[in-house]
Structure formats: C-alpha cells, structure tokens
Tab-separated table of C-alpha atoms and ligand atoms in Angstrom:
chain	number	residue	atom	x	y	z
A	1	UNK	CA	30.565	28.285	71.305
A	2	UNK	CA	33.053	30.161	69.561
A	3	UNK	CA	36.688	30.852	70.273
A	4	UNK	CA	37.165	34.774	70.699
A	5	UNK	CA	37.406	34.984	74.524
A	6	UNK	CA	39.177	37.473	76.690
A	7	UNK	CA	42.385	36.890	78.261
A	8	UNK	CA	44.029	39.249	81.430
A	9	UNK	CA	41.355	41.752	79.967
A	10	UNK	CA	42.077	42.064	76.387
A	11	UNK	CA	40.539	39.727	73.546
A	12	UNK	CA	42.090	36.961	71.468
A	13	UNK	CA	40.990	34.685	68.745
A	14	UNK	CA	42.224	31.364	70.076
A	15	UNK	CA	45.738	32.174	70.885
A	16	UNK	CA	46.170	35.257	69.049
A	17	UNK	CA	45.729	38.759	70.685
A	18	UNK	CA	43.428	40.768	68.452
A	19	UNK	CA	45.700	43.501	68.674
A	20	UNK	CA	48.517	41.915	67.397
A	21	UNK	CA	46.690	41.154	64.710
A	22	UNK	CA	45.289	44.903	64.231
A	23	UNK	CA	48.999	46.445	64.205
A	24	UNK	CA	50.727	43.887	61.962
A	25	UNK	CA	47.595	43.633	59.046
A	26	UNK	CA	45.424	47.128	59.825
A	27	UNK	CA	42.047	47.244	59.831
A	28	UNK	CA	39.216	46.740	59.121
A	29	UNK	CA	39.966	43.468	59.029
A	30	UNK	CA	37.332	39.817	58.937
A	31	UNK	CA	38.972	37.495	61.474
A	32	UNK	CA	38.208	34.034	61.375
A	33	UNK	CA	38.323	31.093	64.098
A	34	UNK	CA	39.626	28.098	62.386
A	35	UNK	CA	38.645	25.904	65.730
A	36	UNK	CA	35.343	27.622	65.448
A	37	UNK	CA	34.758	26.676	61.879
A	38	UNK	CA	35.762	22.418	62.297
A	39	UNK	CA	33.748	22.616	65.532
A	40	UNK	CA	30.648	24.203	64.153
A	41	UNK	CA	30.885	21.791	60.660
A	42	UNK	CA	31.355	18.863	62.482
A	43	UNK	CA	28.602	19.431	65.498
A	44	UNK	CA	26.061	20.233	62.802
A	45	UNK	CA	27.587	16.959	60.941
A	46	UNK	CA	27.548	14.325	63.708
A	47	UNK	CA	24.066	15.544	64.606
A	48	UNK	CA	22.854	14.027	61.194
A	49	UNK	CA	24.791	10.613	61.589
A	50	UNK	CA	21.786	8.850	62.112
A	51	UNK	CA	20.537	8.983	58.732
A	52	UNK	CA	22.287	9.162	55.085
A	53	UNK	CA	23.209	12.618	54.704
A	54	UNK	CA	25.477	15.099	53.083
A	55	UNK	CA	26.043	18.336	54.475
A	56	UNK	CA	26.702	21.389	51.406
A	57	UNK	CA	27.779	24.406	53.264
A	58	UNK	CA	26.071	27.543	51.611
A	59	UNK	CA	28.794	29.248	50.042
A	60	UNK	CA	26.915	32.644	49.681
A	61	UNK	CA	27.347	32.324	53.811
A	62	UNK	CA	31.455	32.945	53.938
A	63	UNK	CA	32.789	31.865	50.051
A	64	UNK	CA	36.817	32.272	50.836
A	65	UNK	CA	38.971	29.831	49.464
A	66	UNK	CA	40.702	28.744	52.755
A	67	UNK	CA	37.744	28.362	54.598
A	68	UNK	CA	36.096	26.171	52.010
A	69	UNK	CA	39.331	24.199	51.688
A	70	UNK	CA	38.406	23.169	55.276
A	71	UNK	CA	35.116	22.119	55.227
A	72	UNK	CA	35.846	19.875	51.723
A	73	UNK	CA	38.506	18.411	53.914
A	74	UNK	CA	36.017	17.727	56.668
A	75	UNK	CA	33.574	16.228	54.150
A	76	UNK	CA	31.534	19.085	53.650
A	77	UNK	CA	29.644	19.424	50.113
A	78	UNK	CA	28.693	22.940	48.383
A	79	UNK	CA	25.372	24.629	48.083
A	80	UNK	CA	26.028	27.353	45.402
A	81	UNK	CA	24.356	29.863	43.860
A	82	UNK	CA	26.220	31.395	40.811
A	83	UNK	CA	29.135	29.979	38.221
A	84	UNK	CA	31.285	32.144	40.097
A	85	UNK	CA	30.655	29.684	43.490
A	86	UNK	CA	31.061	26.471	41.510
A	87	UNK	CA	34.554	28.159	40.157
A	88	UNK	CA	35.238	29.241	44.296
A	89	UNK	CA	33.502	25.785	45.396
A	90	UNK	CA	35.637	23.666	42.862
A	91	UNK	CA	39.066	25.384	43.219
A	92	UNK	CA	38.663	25.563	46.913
A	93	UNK	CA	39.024	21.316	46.519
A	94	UNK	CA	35.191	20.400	46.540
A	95	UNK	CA	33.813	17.322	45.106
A	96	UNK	CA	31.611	18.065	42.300
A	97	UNK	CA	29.594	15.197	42.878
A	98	UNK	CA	28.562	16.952	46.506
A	99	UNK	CA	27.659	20.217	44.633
A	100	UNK	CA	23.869	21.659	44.115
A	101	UNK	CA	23.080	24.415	42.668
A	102	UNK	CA	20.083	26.588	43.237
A	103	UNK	CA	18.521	30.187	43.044
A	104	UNK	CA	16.226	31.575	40.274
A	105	UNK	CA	17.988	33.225	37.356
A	106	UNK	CA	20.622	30.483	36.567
A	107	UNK	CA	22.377	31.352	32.801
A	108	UNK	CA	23.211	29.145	30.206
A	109	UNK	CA	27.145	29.928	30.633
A	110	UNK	CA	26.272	28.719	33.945
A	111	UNK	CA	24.370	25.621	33.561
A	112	UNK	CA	26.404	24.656	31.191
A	113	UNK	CA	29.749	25.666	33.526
A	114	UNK	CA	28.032	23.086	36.465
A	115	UNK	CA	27.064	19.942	34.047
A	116	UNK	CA	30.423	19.728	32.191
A	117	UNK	CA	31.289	19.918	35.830
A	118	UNK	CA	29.393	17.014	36.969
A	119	UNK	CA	27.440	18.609	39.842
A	120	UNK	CA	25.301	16.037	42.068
A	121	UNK	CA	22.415	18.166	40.986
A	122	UNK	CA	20.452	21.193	39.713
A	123	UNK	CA	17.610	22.381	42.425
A	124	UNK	CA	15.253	24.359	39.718
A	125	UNK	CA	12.981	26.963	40.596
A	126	UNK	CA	10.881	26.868	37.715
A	127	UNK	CA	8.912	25.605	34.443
A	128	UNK	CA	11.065	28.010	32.120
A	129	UNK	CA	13.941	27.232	33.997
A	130	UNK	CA	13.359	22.931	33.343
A	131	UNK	CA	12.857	23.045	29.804
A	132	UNK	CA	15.958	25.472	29.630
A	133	UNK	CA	18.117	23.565	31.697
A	134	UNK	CA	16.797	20.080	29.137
A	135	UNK	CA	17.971	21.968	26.050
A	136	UNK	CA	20.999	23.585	27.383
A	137	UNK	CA	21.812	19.426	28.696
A	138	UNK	CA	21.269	18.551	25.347
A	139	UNK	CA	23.334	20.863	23.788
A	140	UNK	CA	26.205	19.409	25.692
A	141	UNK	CA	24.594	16.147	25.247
A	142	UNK	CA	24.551	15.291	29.041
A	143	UNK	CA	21.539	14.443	31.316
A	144	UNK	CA	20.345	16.987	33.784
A	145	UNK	CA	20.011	15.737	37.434
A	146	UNK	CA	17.331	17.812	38.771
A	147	UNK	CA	15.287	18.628	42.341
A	148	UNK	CA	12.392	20.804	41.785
A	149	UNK	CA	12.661	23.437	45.256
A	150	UNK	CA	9.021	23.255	46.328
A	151	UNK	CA	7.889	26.182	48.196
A	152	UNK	CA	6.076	24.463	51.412
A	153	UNK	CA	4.048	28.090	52.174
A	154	UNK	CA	5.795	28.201	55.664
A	155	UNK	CA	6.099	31.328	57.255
A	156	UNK	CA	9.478	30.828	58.828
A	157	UNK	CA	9.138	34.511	61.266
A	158	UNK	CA	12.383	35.781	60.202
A	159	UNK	CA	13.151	39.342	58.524
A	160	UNK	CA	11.027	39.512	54.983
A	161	UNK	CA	14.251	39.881	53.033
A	162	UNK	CA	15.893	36.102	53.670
A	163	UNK	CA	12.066	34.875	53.869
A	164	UNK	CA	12.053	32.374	50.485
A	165	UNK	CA	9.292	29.400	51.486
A	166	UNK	CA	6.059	31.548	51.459
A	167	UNK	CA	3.252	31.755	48.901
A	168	UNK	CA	3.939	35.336	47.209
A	169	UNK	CA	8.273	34.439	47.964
A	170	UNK	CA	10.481	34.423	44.069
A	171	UNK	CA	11.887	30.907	44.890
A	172	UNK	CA	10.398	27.618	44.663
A	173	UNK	CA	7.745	26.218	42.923
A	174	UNK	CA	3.805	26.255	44.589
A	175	UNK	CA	4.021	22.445	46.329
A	176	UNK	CA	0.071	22.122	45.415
A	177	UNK	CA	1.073	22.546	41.309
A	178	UNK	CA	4.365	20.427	41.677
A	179	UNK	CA	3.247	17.294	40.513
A	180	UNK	CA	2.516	18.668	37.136
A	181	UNK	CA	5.937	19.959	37.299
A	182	UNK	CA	7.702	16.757	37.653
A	183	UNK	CA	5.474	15.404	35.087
A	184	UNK	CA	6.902	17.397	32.662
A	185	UNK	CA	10.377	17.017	33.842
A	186	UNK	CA	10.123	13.191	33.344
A	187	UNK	CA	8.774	13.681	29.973
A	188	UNK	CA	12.076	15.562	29.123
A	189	UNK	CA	14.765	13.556	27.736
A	190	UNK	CA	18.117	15.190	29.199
A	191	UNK	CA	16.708	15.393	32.737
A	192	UNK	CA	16.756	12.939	35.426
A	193	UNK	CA	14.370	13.416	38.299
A	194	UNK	CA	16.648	12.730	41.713
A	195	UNK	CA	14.766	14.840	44.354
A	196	UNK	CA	12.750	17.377	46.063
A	197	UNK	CA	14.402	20.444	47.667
A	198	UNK	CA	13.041	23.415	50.142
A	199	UNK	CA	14.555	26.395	51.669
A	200	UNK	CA	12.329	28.385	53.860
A	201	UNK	CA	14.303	31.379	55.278
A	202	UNK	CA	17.420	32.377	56.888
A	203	UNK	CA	18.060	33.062	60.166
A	204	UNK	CA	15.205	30.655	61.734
A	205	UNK	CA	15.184	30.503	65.932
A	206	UNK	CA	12.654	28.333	66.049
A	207	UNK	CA	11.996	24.492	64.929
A	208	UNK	CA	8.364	25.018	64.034
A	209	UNK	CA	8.854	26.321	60.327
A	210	UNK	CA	11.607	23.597	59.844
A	211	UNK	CA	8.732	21.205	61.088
A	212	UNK	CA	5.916	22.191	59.429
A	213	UNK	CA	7.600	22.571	55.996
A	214	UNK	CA	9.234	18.943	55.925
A	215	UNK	CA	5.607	17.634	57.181
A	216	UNK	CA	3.982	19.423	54.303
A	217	UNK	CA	7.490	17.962	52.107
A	218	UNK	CA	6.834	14.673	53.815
A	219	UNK	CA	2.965	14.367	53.050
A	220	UNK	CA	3.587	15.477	49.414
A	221	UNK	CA	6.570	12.498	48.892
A	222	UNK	CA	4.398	10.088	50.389
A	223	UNK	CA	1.125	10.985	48.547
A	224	UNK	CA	2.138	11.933	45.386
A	225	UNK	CA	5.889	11.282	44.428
A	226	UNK	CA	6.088	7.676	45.773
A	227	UNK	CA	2.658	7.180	44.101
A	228	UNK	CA	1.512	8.621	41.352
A	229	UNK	CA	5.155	9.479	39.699
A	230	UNK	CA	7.445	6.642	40.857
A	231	UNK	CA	4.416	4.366	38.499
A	232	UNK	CA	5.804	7.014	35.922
A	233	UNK	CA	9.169	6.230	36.847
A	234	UNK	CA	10.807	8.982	39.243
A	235	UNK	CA	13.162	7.969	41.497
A	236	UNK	CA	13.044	10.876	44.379
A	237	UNK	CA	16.487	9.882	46.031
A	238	UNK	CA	17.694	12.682	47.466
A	239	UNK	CA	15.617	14.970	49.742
A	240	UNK	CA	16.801	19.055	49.873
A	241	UNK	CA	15.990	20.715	53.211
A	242	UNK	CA	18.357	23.694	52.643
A	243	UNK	CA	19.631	25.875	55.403
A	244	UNK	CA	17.930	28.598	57.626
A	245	UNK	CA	19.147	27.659	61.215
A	246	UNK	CA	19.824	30.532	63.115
A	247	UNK	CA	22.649	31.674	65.362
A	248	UNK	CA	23.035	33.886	68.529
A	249	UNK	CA	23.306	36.932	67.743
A	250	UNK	CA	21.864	38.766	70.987
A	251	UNK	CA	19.150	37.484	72.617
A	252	UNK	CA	17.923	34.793	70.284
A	253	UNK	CA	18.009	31.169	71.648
A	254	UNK	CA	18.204	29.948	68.139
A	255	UNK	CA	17.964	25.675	68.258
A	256	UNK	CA	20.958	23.925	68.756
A	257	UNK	CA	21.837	21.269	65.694
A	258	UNK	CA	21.310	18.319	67.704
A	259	UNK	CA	17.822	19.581	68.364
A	260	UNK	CA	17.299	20.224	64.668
A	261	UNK	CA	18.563	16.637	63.637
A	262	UNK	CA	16.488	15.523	66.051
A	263	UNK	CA	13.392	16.934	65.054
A	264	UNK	CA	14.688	16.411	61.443
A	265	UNK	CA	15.034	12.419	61.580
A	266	UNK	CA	11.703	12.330	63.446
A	267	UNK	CA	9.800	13.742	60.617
A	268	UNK	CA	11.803	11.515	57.997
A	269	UNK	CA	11.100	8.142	59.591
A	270	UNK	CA	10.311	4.984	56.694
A	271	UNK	CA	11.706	7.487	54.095
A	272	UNK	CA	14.584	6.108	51.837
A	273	UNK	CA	16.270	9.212	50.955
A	274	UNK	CA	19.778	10.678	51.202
A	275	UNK	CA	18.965	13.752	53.378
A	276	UNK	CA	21.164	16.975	52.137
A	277	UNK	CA	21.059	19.566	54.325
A	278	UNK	CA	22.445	23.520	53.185
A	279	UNK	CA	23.766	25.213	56.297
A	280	UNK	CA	25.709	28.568	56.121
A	281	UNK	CA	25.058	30.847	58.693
A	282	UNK	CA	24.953	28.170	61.304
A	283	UNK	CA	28.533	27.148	60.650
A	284	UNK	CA	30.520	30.921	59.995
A	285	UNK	CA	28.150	33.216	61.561
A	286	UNK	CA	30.050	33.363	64.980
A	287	UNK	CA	33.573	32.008	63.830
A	288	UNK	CA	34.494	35.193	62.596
A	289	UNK	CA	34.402	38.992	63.338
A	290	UNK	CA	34.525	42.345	62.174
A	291	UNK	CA	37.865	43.948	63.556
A	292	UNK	CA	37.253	47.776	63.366
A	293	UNK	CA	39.531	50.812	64.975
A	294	UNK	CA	37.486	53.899	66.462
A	295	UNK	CA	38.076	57.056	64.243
A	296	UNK	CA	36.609	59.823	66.141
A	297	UNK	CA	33.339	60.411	68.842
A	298	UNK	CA	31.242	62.787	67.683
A	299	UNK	CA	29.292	64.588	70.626
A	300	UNK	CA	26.156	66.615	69.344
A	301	UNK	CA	23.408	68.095	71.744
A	302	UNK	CA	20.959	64.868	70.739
A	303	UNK	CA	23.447	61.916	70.147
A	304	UNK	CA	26.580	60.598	70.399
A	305	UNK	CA	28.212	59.200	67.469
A	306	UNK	CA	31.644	56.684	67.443
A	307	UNK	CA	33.076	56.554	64.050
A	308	UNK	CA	34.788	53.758	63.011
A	309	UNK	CA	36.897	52.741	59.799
A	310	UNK	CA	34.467	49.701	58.980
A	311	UNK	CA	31.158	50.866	57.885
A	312	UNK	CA	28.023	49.280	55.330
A	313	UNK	CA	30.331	49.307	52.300
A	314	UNK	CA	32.446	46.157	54.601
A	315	UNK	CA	29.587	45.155	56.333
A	316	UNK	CA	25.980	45.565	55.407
A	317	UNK	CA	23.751	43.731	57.638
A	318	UNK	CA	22.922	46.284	60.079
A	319	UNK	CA	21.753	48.499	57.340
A	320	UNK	CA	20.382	46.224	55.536
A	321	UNK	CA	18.279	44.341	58.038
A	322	UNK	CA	18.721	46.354	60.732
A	323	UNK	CA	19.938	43.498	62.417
A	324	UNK	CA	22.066	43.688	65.813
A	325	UNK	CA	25.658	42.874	65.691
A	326	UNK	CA	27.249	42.665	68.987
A	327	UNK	CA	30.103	45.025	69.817
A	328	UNK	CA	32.982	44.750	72.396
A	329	UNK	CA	35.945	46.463	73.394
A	330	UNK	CA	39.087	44.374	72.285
A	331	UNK	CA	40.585	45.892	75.318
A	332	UNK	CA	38.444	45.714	78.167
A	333	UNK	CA	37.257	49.059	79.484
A	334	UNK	CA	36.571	51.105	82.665
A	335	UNK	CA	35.402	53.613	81.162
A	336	UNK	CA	31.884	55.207	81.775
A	337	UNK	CA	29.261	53.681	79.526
A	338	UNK	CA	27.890	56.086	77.251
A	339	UNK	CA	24.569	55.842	74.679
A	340	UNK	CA	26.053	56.303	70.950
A	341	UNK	CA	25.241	55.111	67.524
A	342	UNK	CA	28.343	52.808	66.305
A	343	UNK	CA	28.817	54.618	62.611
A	344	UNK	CA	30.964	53.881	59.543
A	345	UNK	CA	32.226	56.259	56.862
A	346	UNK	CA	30.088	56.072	54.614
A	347	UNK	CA	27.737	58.858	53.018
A	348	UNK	CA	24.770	57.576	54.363
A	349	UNK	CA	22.943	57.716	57.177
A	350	UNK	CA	22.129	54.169	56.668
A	351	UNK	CA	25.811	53.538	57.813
A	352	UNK	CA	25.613	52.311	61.174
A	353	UNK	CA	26.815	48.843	62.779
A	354	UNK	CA	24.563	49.782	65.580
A	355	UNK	CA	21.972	52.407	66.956
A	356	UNK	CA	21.718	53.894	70.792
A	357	UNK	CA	23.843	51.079	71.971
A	358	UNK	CA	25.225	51.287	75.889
A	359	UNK	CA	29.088	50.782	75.343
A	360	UNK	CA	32.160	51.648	77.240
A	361	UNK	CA	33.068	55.331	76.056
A	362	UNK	CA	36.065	54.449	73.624
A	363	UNK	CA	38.311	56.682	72.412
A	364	UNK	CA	40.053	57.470	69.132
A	365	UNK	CA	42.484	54.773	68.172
A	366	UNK	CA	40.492	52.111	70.289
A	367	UNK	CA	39.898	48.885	68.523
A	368	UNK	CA	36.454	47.107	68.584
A	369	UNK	CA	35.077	43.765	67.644
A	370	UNK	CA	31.921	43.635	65.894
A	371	UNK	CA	30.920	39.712	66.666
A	372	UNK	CA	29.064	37.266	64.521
A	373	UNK	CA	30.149	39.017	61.478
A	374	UNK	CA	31.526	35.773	59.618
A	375	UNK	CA	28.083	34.993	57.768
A	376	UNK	CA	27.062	36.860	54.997
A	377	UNK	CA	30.037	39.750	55.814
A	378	UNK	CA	32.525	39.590	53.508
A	379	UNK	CA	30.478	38.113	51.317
A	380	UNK	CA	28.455	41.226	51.180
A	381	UNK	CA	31.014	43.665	51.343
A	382	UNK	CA	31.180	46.260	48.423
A	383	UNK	CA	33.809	49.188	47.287
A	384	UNK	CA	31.238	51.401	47.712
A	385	UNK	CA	33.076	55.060	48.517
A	386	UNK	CA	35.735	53.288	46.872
A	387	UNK	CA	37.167	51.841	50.006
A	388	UNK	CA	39.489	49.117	49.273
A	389	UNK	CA	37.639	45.820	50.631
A	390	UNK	CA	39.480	44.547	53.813
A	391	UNK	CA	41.450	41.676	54.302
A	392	UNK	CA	40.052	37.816	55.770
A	393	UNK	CA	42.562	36.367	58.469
A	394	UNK	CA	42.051	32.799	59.688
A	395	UNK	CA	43.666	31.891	63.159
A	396	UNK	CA	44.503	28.516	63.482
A	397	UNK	CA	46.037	28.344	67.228
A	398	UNK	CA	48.588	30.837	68.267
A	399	UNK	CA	49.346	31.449	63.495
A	400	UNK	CA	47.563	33.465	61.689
A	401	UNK	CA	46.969	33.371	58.057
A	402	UNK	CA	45.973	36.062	55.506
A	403	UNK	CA	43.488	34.178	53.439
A	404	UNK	CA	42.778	36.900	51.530
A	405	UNK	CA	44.852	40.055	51.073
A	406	UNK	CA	43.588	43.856	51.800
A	407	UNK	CA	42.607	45.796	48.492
A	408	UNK	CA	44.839	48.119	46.762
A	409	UNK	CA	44.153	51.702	45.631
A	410	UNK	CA	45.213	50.144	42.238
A	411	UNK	CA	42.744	46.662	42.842
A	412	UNK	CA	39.343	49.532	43.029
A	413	UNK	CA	40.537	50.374	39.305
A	414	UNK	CA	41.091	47.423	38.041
A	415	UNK	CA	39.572	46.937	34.584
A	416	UNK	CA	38.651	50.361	34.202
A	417	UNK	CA	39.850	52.435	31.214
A	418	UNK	CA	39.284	55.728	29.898
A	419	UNK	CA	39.139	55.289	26.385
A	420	UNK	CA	41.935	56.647	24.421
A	421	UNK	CA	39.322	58.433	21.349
A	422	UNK	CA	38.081	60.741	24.732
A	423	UNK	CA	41.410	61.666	25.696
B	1	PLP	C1	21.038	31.220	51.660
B	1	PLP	C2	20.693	29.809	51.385
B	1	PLP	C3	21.107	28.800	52.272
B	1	PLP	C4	21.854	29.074	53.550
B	1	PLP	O1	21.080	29.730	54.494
B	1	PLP	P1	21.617	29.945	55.977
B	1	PLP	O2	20.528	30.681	56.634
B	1	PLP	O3	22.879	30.718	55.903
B	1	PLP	O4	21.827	28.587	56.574
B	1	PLP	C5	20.812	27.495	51.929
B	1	PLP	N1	20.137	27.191	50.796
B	1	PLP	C6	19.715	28.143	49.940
B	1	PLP	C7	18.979	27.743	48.715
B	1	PLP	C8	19.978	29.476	50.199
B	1	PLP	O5	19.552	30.411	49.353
C-alpha cells in the first residue's frame, strides 16, 4: 500500500497535488511518502515481534538524511555499506550500537571510522578481510565484533546483478569452509565472534530462497557452531538474514512481511539468537517516485519516442536491469493510447525508463510519475551529461519538505580546478 492515489482525476502524494509540487520545486524531482515510509517500517517491524529482533534498514536502498531520521526514530537500526553510510547513518540520529556493516572491499579509514564508532558489528566477507580487520582493531586497541556472511549457495531467481548468495557470487564466505573460518577468527585476539550473517539477493518474490538459505544457516548453527566452536568458546548471538524481499513493481506478487516473519520464525524455532534482519527495498521502494515532465514525442516511421527531463543519469534501473518501472499520467488522460518508448536525455540509447509501453498519448509539458522509484533511485543517480542531480521532497500530510535541495550549475563543478601552471 502506498499513498500516491488519484483524486477528481489528477494524482497526489497524501494530500499534496503532484502538480503543485512540480510548479513550485521543478522537476525531475524524487517524491517521497512519509505515511508510506512509517507504514512500511513498522509492518515489516511488528511482523518480527515474535522473536528478538532488530530491524537495520539498508541504507544503500534510499540513504537521505530525513528519511533515515525517521526510521532511527521508529527504532530502525542501519545496514551500511561504506564510511560514507556510517557518516549518513550516524548524523541522520542512528544508534551505533544498531549499526552493521558489510560488503567486500571495506578500507582501513573505514574500519577504523566504524570501531571508534562503536558499531554493533562488522559482517566480514573474507579471510584477508578478518586478519585485517584484527590488526586494524588493534591498532586502535579495540576488539572487533564480527559475523562471518556465509554464502548459503541459494539461487534466489532474481536478476544476476543483485544475486550475492550463490557459489561463483563476490560476497560471503563458502558455508561448507566456514568453520575453519571462525576458527581462525577466535584465535585472533581483537575479534569477538557474535554471529553468522547471509544475504542472498535483492528483489526476491518468492519465500523459497529465504527458506532454503536459513535451513542450510540453521543446519550449519546447529551442527557446527553450537558444537564444535561454542567448546572453543564462540558465542553466535546474533543471527544476519539481510534483506532481499521484493516489492510490486508490475506483476510480481512479491510475499507480504507477515508471510516472511512467518516463515522466518518457523525456521528459527529452539534458536537463542537476536534475529537482525536488513530490509531496504521493501520499506522505500514504493514510498517514493520519480516526478518527470514530458519534453517532446518523437514520431518516426518504426517507433514512437516521449522524451522526458529524467533519464538513466537520475534513474538507472531500467537501464541497468532492464527492470519495469510503472508510469502514469499525473493528470489523468483521455487521450488515445499510443505504443512509445519512455526516453531520457541522455546520449545513450540505453536511456529509457521504459520500452513499447501502451500509455495515454501525452503531450509536451505533461507531467508523469514513474512509480516505485524510491529504492535504489536517488541513490543511484549520477551527473552524468552533467545534469544537476534532482531534488528529494518528503510529504508528510498536506507539507512538503525539501529534504534535499536540486543541484546547481556551480554544485557539478565543485572541487574542480584548472590548475593555474596550465593557464
Ligand atoms: C543491498 C543489501 C541489502 C538490502 O537489500 P534489499 O533487497 O533492498 O532489501 C541488505 N543487506 C545487504 C548486505 C545488502 O547488500
């Protein structure tokens, strides 16, 4: 459920008319649903109440300041990914102590950055990366609270490029070769093993991957951890099941969170664990859109072509993916529906937000929505034709905020010089 609906034929964002919003900021423009956001943190939160769990939203998913402001307030913890999201994560009002960090090529400025921070813990995706992590924890003379992310070998039927739990994927470590893994990590001094962490994929419509990956996560605490290396003195408290749940984008009949919980607590039953769980796209995907004003349409013999002032350089999923974004009218139309490829202006034929789609023939000056654009959209957006990057706008009833302001000509040269011994 998300709350951009139409009203007497044109569409709002709760009580705001998306036009209003168009003539007073421009476009393109992100809009955000505040209502949307709470809702979707706290249906995918009560859904876990069951059990012990804390819920990091994935900041790589939607990583502006206002909007994580809202989920700290709502109890949320951070996944992150980079420094630069523990800086976004931490300023935004998060509790360090509901932070993890994963991904492959952490730095030392980095790991350092997250345990002068205090972070609840380090989810590492490799050998190198353990005994770094142990001298970079000495060096600062802390202790290291580490997860090692075990790839399960799940295929979790999503698009190859947000695929991470299979056997040939970058992330994770092989679950068969683990347990020599942790046995070196408890033989390191300024690391503390606290857990065991998988994320499969992105973008999952189904429960069977989720299932199959915490059995194979399940049989492997049971057999081995609670065994063999608890004797050695590991004390697994925390169990990772990162993100991955899917959202609607057109036809998909992605699970709903209670049904994930669900099958989620089933598969944890007798386990003592603190469950942490790594939504992202789950909880922005459809809170927030792509607001986008119709350039030209472009009639050749073969194809027709609208051209709008958003393109892959604001948001790149289409072309990246070539994933299907819904697009609507924010006025409701009459008009006949024509076949047309929804295009940017970008130089690239990669630009597109959507190919032969049946739409209401718009005409120049027209505004459209391109939905489920608040997960990984902004976040992805570039300067790429040096376009100044658009603005984010959260609605919060009938106010609007701009959360983050539209690029300047000057902001797309900022830093650059032209050194004065070339002048
Ligand atoms: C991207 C990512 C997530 C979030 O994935 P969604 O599909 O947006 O829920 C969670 N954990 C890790 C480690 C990730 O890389």
């Amino acid at each position: 459920m998300n709350h951009f609906e139409y009203r007497n034929g044109e569409m709002f964002a709760e009580a705001v008319p998306l036009r209003r919003i168009a003539q007073e900021v421009g476009t393109p423009a992100y809009i955000y649903s505040l209502a949307t956001l709470k809702r979707h943190y706290s249906v995918f939160d009560q859904a876990f109440a069951k059990v012990p769990h804390i819920v990091c939203f994935s900041v790589k998913a939607n990583s502006n300041l206002a909007l994580l402001h809202s989920f700290a307030k709502q109890g949320s913890g951070f996944d992150i990914v980079s420094g630069g999201e523990l800086f976004r994560a931490l300023k935004a009002g998060g509790d360090p102590k509901k932070i993890v960090f994963s991904g492959v090529g952490k730095k030392k400025q980095e790991i350092e950055y997250a345990l002068n921070s205090g972070i609840l813990m380090f989810n590492v995706e490799s050998e190198e990366e353990l005994a770094a992590l142990n001298e970079i924890a000495a060096g600062v003379k802390k202790k290291a609270p580490i997860s090692l992310r075990v790839n399960p070998d799940v295929d979790p039927q999503t698009h190859p490029y947000i695929s991470t739990g299979m056997k040939k994927s970058k992330f994770g470590v092989d679950i068969k070769k683990s347990l020599d893994t942790y046995k070196k990590a408890l033989s390191m001094k300024n690391l503390e093993v606290v857990g065991v962490d998988c994320h499969i994929g992105s973008q999952l419509t189904s429960l069977t991957p989720f299932v199959d990956a915490l059995a194979k996560v399940r049989e492997y605490l049971d057999r081995v951890l609670a065994g063999e290396l608890k004797k050695e003195g590991a004390q697994i408290r925390y169990l990772d099941l990162g993100g991955g749940l899917g959202i609607n984008y057109n036809d998909e009949t992605p699970p709903l969170p209670d049904d994930y919980a669900k099958a989620i607590i089933q598969g944890l039953e007798g386990l003592d664990v603190t469950l942490i769980l790594e939504p992202g796209r789950v909880i922005v995907g459809n809170a927030g859109i792509l607001l986008t004003e119709v350039q030209y349409i472009k009639e050749t013999d073969t194809k027709n072509f609208v051209i709008v002032d958003g393109g892959m350089n604001d948001l790149i999923r289409p072309a990246l993916y070539g994933s299907y974004q819904a697009i609507r009218p924010v006025v409701e139309s009459k008009a006949e529906t024509i076949n047309a490829d929804v295009v940017g202006p970008i130089c690239e034929s990669g630009d597109f937000f959507a190919k032969d789609r049946d739409i209401a023939r718009p005409k120049r000056g027209d505004l459209l929505a391109v939905m489920s654009a608040g997960a990984y959209g902004f976040t992805m957006a570039s300067n790429y034709n040096s376009h100044p990057k658009p603005p984010e706008v959260l609605v919060d009833g009938d106010k609007y905020y701009i959360v983050r302001k539209r690029e300047t000509l000057d902001d797309l040269i900022n830093g650059e010089v032209i050194p004065a011994a070339l002048q």
